[in-house]
Short mmCIF file of C-alpha atoms and ligand atoms in Angstrom, two decimals:
data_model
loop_
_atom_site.label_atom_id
_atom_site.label_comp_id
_atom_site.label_asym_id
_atom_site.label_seq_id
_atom_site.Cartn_x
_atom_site.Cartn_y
_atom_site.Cartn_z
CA UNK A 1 2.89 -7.36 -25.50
CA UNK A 2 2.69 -4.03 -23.60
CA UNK A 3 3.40 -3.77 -20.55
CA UNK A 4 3.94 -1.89 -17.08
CA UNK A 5 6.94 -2.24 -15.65
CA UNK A 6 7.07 -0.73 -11.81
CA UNK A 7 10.01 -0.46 -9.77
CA UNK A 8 9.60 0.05 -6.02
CA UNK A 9 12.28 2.01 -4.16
CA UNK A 10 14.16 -1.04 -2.87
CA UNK A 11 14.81 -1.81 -6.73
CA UNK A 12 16.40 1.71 -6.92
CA UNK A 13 18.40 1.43 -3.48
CA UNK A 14 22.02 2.57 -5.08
CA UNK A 15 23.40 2.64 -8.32
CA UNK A 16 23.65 -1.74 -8.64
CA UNK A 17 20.28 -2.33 -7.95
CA UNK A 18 19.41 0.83 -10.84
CA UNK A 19 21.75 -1.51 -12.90
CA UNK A 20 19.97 -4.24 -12.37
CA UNK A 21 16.77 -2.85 -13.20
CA UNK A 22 17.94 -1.28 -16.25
CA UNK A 23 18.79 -4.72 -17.26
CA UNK A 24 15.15 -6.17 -16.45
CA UNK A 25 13.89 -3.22 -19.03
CA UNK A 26 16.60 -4.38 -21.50
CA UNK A 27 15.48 -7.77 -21.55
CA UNK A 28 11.82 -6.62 -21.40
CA UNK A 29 13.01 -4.39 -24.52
CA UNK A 30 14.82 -7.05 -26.32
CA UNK A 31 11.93 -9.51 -25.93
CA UNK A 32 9.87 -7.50 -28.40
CA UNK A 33 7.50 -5.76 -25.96
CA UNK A 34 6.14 -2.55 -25.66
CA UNK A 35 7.25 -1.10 -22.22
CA UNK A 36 6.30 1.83 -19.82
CA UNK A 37 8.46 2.35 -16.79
CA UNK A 38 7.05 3.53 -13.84
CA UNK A 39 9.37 4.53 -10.81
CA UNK A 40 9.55 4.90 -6.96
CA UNK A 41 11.98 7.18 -5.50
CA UNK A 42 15.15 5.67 -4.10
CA UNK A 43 14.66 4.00 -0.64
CA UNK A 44 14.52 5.57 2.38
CA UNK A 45 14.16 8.89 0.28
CA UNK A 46 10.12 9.53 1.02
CA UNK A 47 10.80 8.85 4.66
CA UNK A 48 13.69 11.34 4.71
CA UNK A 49 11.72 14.08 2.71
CA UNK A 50 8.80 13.28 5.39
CA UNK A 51 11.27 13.94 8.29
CA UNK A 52 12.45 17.08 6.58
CA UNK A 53 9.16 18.54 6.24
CA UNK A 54 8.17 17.65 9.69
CA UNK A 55 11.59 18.99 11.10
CA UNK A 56 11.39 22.41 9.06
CA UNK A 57 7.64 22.92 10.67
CA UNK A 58 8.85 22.08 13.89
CA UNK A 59 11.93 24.88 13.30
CA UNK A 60 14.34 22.40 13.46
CA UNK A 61 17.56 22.34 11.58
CA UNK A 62 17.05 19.89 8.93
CA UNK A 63 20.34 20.89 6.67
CA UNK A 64 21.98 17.39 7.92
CA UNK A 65 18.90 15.48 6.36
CA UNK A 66 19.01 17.10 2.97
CA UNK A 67 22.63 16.31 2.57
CA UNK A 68 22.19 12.69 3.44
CA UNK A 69 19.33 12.86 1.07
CA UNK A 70 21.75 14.35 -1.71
CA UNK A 71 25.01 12.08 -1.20
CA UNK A 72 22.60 9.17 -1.82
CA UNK A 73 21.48 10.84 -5.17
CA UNK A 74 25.06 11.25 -6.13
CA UNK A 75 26.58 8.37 -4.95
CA UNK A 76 24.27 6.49 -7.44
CA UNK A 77 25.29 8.97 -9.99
CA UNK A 78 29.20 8.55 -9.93
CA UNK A 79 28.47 4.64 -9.11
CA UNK A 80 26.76 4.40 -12.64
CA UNK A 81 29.55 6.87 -13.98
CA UNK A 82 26.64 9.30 -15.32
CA UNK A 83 28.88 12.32 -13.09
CA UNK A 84 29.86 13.69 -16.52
CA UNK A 85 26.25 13.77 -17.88
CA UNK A 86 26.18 17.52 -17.40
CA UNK A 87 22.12 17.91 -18.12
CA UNK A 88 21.97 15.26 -15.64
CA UNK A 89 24.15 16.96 -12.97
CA UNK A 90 22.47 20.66 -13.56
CA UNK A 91 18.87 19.38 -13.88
CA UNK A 92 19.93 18.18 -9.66
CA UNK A 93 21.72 20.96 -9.00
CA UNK A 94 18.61 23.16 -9.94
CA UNK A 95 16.57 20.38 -8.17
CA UNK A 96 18.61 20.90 -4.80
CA UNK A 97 17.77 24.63 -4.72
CA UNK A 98 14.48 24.07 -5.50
CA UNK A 99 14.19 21.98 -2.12
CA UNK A 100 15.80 24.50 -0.28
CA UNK A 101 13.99 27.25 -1.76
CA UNK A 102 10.62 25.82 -0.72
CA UNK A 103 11.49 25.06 2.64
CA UNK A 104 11.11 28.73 4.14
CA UNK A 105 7.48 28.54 2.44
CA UNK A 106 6.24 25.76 5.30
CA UNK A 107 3.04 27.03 6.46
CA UNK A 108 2.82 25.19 9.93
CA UNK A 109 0.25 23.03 11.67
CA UNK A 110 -2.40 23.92 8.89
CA UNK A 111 -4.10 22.33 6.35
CA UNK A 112 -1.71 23.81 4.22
CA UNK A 113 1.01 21.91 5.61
CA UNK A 114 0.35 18.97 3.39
CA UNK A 115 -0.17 20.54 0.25
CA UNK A 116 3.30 21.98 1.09
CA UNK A 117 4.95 18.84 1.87
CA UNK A 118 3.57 17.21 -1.24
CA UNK A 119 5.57 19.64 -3.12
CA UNK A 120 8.67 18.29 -1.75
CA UNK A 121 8.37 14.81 -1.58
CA UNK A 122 7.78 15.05 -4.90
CA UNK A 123 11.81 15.46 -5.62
CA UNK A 124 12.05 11.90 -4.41
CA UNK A 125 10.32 10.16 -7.44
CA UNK A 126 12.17 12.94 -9.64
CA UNK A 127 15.05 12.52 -8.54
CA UNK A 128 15.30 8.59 -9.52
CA UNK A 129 13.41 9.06 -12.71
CA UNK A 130 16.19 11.30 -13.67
CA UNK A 131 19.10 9.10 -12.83
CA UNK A 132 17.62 6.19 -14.38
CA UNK A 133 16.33 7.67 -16.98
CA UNK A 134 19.72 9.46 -17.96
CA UNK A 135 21.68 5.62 -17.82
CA UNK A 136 19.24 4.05 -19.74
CA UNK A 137 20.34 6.75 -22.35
CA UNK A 138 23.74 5.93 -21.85
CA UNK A 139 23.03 2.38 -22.21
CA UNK A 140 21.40 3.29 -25.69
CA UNK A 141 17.91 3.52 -24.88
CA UNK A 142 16.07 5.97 -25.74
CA UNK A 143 14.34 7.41 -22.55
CA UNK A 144 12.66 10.56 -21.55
CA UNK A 145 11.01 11.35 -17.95
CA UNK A 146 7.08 11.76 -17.88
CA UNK A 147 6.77 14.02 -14.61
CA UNK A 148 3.22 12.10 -13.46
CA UNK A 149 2.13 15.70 -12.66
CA UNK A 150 1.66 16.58 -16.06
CA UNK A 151 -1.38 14.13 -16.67
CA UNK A 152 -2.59 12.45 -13.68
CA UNK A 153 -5.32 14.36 -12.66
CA UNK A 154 -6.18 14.48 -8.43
CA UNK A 155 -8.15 15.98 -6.29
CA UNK A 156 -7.22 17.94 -3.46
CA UNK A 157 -6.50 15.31 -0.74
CA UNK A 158 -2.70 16.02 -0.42
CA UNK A 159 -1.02 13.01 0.96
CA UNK A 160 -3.53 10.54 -0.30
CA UNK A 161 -4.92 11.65 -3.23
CA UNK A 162 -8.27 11.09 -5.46
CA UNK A 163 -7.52 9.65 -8.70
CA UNK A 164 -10.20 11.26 -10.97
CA UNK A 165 -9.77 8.35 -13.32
CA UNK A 166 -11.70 9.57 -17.02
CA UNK A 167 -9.73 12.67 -17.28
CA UNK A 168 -6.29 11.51 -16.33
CA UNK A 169 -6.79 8.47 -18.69
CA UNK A 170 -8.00 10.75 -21.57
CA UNK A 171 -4.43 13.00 -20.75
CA UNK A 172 -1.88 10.16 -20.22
CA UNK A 173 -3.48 8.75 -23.70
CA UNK A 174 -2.82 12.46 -25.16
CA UNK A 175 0.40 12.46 -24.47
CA UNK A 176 2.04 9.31 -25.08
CA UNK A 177 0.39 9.40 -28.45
CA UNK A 178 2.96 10.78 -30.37
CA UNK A 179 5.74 9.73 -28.56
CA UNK A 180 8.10 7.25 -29.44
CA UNK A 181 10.76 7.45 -26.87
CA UNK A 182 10.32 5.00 -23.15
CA UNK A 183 9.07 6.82 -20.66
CA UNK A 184 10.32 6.57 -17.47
CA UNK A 185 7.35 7.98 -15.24
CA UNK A 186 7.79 9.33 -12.01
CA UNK A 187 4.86 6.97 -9.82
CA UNK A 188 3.32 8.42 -6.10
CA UNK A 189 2.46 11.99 -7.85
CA UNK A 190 -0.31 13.48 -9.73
CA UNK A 191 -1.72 17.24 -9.38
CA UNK A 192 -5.08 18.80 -8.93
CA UNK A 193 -7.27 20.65 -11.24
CA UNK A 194 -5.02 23.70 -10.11
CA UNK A 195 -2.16 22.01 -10.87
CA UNK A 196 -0.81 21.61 -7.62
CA UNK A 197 1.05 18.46 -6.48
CA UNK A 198 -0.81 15.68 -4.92
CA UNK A 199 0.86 12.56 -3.67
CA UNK A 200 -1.21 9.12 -3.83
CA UNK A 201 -0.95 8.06 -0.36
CA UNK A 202 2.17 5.99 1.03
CA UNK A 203 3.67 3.33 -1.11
CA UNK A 204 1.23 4.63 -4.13
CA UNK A 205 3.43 3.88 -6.65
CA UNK A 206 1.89 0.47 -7.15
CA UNK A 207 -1.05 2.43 -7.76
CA UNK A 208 0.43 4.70 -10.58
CA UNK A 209 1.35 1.82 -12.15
CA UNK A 210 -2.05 0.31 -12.22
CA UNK A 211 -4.00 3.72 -13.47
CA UNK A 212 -1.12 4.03 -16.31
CA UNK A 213 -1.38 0.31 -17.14
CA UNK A 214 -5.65 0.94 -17.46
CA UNK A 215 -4.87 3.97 -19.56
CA UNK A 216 -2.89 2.60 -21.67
CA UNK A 217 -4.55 -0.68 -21.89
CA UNK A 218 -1.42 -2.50 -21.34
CA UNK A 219 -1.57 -6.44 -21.16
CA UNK A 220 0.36 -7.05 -17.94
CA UNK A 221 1.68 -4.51 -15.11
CA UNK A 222 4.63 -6.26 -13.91
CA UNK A 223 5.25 -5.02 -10.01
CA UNK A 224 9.17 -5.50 -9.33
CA UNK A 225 10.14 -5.04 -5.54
CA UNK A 226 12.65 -7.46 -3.30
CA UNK A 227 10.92 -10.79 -2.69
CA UNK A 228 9.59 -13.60 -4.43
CA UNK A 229 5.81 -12.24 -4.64
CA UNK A 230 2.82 -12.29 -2.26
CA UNK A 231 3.80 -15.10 0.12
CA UNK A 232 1.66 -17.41 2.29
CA UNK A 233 2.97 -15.61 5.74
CA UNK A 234 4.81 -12.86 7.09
CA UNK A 235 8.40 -14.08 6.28
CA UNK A 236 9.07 -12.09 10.05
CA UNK A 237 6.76 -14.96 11.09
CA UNK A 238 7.04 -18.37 9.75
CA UNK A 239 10.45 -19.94 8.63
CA UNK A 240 9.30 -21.37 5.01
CA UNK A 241 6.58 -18.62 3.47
CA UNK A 242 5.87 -20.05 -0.23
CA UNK A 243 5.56 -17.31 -3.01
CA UNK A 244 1.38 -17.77 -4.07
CA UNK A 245 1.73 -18.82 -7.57
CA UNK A 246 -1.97 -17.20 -8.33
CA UNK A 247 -4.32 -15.25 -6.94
CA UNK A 248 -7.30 -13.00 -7.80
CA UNK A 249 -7.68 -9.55 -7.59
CA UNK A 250 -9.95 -10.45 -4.45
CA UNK A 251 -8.00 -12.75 -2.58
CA UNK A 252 -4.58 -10.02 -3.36
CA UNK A 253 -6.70 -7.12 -1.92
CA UNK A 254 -7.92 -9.49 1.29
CA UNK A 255 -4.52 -10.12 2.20
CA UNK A 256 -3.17 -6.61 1.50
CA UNK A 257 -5.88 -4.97 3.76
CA UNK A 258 -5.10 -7.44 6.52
CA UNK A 259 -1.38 -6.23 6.47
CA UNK A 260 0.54 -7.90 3.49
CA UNK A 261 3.03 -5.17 2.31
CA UNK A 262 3.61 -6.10 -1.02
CA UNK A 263 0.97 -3.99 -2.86
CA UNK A 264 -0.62 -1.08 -2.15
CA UNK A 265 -4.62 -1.94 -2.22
CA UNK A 266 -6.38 0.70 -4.21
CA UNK A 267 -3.44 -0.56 -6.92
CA UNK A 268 -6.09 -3.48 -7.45
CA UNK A 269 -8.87 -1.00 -8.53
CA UNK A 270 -8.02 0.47 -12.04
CA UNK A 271 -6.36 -2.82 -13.03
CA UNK A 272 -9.44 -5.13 -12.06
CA UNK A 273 -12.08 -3.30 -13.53
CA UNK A 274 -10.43 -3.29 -17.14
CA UNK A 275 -8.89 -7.04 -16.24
CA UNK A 276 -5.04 -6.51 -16.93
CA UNK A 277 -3.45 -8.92 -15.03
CA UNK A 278 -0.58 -7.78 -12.57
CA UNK A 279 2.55 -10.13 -11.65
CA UNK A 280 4.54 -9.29 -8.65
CA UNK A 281 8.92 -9.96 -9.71
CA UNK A 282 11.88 -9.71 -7.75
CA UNK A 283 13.97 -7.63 -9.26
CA UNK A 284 16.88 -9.11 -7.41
CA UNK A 285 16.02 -12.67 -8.23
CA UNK A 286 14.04 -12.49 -11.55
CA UNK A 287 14.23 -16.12 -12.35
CA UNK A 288 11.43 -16.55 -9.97
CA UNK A 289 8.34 -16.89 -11.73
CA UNK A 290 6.43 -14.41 -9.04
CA UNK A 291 2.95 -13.98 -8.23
CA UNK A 292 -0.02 -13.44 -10.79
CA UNK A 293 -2.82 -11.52 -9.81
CA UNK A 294 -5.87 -12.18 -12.39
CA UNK A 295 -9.51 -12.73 -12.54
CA UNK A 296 -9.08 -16.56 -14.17
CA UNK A 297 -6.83 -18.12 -11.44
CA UNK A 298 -7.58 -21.73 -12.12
CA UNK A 299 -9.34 -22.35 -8.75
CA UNK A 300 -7.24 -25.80 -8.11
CA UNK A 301 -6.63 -28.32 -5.10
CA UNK A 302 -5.63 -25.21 -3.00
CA UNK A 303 -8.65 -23.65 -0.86
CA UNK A 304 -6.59 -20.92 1.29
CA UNK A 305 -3.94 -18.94 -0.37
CA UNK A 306 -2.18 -16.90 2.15
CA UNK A 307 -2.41 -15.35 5.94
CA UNK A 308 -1.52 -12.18 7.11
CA UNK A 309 -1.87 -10.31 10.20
CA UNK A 310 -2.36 -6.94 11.83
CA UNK A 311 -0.60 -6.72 15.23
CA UNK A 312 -1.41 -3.76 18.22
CA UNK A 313 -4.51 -3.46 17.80
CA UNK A 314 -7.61 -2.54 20.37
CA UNK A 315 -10.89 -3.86 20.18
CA UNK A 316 -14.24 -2.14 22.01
CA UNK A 317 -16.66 -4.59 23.20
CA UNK A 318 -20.42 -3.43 24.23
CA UNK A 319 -22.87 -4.80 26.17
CA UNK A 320 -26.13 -5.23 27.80
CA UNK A 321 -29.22 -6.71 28.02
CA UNK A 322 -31.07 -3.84 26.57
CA UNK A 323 -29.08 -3.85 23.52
CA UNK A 324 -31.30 -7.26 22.38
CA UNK A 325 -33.90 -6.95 19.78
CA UNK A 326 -33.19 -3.26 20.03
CA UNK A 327 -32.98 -1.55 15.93
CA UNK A 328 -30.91 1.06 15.18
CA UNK A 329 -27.88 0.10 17.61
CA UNK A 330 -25.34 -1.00 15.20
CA UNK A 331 -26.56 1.92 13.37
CA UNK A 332 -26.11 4.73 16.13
CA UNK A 333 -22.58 2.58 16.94
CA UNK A 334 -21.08 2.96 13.81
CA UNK A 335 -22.56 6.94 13.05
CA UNK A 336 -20.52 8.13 16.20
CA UNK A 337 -17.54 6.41 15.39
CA UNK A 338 -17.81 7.61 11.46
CA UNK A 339 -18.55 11.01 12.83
CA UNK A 340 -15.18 11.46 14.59
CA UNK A 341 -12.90 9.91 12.13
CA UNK A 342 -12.22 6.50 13.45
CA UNK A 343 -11.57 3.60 11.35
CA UNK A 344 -13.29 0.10 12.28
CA UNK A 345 -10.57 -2.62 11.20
CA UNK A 346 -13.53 -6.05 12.19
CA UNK A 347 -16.88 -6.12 13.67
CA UNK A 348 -18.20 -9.03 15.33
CA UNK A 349 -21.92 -9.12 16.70
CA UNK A 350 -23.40 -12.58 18.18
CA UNK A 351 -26.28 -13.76 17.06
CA UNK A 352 -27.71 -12.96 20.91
CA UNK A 353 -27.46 -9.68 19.69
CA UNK A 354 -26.42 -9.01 23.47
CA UNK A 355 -23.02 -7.87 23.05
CA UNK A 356 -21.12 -6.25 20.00
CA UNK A 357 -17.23 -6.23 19.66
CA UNK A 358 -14.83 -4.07 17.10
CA UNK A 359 -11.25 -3.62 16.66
CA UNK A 360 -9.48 -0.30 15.71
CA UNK A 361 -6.21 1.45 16.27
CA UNK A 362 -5.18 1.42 20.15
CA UNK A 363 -4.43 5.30 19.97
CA UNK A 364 -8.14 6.12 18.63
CA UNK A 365 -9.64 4.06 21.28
CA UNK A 366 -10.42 6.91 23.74
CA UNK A 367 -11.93 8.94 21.50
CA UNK A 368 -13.81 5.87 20.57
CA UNK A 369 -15.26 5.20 23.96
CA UNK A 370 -15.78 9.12 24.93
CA UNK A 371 -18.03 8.88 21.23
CA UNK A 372 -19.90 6.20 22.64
CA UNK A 373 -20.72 7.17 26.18
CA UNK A 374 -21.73 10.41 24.44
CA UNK A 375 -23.93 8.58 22.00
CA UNK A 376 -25.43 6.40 24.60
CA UNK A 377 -25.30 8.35 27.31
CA UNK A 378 -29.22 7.16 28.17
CA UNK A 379 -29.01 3.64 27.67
CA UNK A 380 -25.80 3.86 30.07
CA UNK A 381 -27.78 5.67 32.50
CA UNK A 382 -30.99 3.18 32.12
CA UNK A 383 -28.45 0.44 32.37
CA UNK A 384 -29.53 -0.98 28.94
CA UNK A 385 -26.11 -1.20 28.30
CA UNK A 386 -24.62 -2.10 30.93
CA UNK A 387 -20.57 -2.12 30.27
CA UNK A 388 -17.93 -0.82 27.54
CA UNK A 389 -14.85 -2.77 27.78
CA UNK A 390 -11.65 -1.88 25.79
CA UNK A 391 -8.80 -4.88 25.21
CA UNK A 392 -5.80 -3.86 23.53
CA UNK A 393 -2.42 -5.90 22.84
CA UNK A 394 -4.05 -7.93 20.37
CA UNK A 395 -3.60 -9.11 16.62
CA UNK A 396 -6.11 -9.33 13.76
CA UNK A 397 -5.19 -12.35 11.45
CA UNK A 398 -7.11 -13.27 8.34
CA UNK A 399 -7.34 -16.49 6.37
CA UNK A 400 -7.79 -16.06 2.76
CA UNK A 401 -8.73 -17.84 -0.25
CA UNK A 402 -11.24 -18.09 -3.05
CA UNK A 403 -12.18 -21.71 -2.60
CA UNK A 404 -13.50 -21.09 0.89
CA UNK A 405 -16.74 -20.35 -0.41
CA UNK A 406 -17.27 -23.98 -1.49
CA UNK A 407 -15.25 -25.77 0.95
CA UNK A 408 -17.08 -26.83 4.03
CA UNK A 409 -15.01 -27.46 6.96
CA UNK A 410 -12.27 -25.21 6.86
CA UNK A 411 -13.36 -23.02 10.15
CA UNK A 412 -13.11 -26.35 11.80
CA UNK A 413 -9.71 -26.53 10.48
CA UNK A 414 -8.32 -22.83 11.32
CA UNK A 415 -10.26 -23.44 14.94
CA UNK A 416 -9.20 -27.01 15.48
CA UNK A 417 -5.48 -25.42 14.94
CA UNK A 418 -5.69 -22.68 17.23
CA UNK A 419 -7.52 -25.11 20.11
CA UNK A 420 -4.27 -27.22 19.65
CA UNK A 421 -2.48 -25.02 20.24
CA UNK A 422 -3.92 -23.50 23.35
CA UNK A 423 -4.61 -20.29 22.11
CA UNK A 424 -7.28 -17.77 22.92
CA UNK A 425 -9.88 -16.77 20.21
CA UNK A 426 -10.90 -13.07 21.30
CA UNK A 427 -13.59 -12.49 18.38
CA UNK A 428 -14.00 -14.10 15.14
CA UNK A 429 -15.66 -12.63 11.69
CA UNK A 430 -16.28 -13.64 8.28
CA UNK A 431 -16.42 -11.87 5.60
CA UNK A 432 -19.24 -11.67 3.55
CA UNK A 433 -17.50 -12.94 0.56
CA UNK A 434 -16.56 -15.73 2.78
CA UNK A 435 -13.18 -15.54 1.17
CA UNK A 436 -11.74 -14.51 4.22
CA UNK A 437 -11.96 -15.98 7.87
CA UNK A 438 -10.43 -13.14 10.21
CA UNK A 439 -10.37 -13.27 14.20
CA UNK A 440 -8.56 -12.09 17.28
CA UNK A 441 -5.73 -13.28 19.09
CA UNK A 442 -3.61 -11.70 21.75
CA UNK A 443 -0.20 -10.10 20.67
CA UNK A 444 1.38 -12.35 22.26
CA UNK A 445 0.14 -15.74 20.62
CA UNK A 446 0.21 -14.36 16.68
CA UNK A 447 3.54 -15.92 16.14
CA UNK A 448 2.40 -18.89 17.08
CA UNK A 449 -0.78 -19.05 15.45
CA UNK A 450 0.11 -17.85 12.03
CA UNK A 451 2.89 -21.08 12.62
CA UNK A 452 0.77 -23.64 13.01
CA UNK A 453 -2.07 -22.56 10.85
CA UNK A 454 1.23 -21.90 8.04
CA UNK A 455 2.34 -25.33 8.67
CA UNK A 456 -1.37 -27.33 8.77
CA UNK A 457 -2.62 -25.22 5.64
CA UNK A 458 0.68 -24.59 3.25
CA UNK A 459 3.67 -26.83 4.40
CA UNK A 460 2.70 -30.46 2.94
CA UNK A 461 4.58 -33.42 5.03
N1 LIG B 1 8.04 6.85 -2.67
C1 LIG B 1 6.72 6.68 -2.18
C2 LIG B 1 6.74 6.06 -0.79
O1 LIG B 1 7.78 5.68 -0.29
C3 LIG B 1 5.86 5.92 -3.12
C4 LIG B 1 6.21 4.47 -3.29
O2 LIG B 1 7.29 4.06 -2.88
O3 LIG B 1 5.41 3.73 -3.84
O4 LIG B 1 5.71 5.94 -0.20
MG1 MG B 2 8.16 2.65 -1.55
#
């Protein structure tokens, strides 16, 4: 088989947990298959390479940073005893003045701030291709880097990058055609037509995988990271989350958009649309089967699959009588809000047509409601709507799973829960796939309600 294997940066934390996953790509190896490695940068490192950047642009002295960023490095390196691999130990040296040459290049506040910053965080995912890489050799395998750069093709959107998907396909193809060695490829990176480095948003790594896995038309991306797989809950949240066994590409992307961390959504994209299935491993536990994200999930006994939550959010709700029967409302709503940037995370809109609600991010709500009473400034003063009411301290959860669609009953179910339990439903939606059930609850009642919905949907008596 061929096959993906991606390592997020908790599997490269320190030199044991590269040890480990050297071993995973071993066994992968040994097992007869075909294997591309794809790579985070070391934990923590991303984070501390955005803190540098922000630091240098706000003049502050960011030397203490880089050297925690650098004993990490080399801590690994002496920890795996690759200290004496000299092309190992000048490739970082020539690395670390490469960081400190571009920081005097930081362009401030401007648009070419993030273009700049790309170009460093870069040196995270290098830096841990390099070290793993180099003890793979020493383990006798026989490993080069493929710097992502090289042939995934972007467009201009530093921090969260375009994937222009024909032509990086046709250049990853192009190069790993006549190469025999494992390539250990840097994930999160790609450049633009210019060649200048573009990052794939946060955690886009998952994401590299999944475009190198549809290039390559691999027949499983394997996702390692530190738990079990997608799990039923938030394990912050409920005592006994189950790892989901299965799960399609839908149901996976539901629950990652409603605040699952284990993969990045657009990963889903590349992988569905040429079907290569993607498990999710824990590199510190591998024995566990994982989580299997494919298009044939045998839809079984089980109707929901998972829950997951969003918590501090805001929600706008809008009224009047004059709203009912009116068209183009929803329209002129949604316009403004597009217009200035914001994000809509759930709309709800009764039937009455007399009131519509949405939630969004508590700190774009003012510039929400100034859009608004701009946009409607004539209907406010004609009272046709009559009131604009913002809630915040509140929680989006969603309830997902395939075989909602043919189940009746399970609303009553979620609701009958909730009602139990005495807590408040704010606004409820579903989506049109009717895959997922999402609604509102106060901050302050999510705990509760994610345990007794865990408990009355996934923890059989
Ligand atoms: N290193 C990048 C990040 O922390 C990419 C990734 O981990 O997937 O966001
Ligand atoms: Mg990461």
């Amino acid at each position: 088989m061929k096959k993906i294997l991606k390592f997020g940066g908790s599997s490269v934390a320190n030199g044991e947990s590269i040890r480990q996953v050297a071993s995973i790509i071993e066994n992968t190896l040994n097992a007869g298959d075909d294997v591309f490695v794809v790579l985070s940068a070391m934990r923590g490192v991303t984070d501390a390479l955005i803190e540098i950047a922000i630091g240098t642009r706000e003049g502050q002295y960011v030397e203490p940073k880089l050297q925690e960023i650098n004993e990490l490095h080399e801590e690994a390196i002496l920890e795996l005893g690759l200290d004496s691999d000299f092309a190992l130990v000048t490739t970082f040296g020539q690395y670390s003045s490469q960081i400190i040459d571009h920081l005097p290049n930081c362009p401030g506040p401007s648009i070419d701030f993030n273009m700049w910053k790309d170009s460093l965080l870069c040196f995270g995912e290098l830096f841990s291709a390099k070290i793993l890489s180099a003890f793979l050799k020493k383990s006798k395998i026989d490993t080069e880097v493929l710097d992502a750069r090289k042939v995934v093709v972007t467009d201009s959107n530093y921090g969260n990058a375009y994937v222009h998907y024909q032509k990086s396909y046709d250049r990853i193809r192009e190069y790993v055609m006549n190469r025999s060695r494992l390539q250990v490829i840097t994930g999160f990176l790609g450049a633009n037509e210019y060649g200048n480095t573009s990052t794939l948003g946060r955690s886009g790594s998952d994401y590299s995988a999944s475009i190198f896995g549809a290039a390559l038309n691999v027949d499983e991306i394997e996702i390692w990271t530190d738990v079990d797989g997608i799990l039923t809950a938030n394990p912050n949240l409920v005592d006994r989350p189950i790892s989901i066994a299965e799960l399609t590409y839908e149901e996976a992307m539901e629950l990652a958009h409603a605040g699952a961390k284990v993969i990045f959504p657009p990963t889903m994209i590349p992988a569905l649309y040429k079907r290569i299935p993607i498990t999710i491993k824990n590199t510190f536990h591998p024995e566990a089967p994982g989580s299997r994200i494919s298009q044939d999930r045998v839809l079984g006994g089980e109707v929901t699959v998972g829950l997951s939550s969003v918590s501090h959010v805001s929600m706008i709700r809008l009224q009047g009588a004059g709203m009912v029967g009116v068209k183009g409302i929803n329209a002129r709503l949604f316009t403004c809000l597009a217009d200035k940037g914001i994000s809509v995370m759930l709309v709800s809109q009764a039937f009455s047509e007399h009131s519509t609600c949405f939630a969004l991010k508590p700190d774009e709500t003012e510039k929400a409601v100034l859009a608004i009473e701009d946009e409607f400034s004539k209907e406010f003063k004609m009272k046709y709507i009559d009131k604009i009411r913002v809630e915040s301290d509140l929680s989006l959860v969603a309830v997902v799973g395939e075989g909602m669609q043919t189940t009746p009953g399970i609303a009553g179910v979620i609701f009958e829960v909730l009602g139990r339990e005495r807590i408040n439903v704010e606004a409820i939606a579903q989506g049109s796939t009717k895959r997922n059930i999402s609604f509102i609850v106060g901050d302050m009642d999510v705990k509760r309600a994610i345990q007794a919905l865990h408990r009355r949907l996934f923890e059989t008596v």
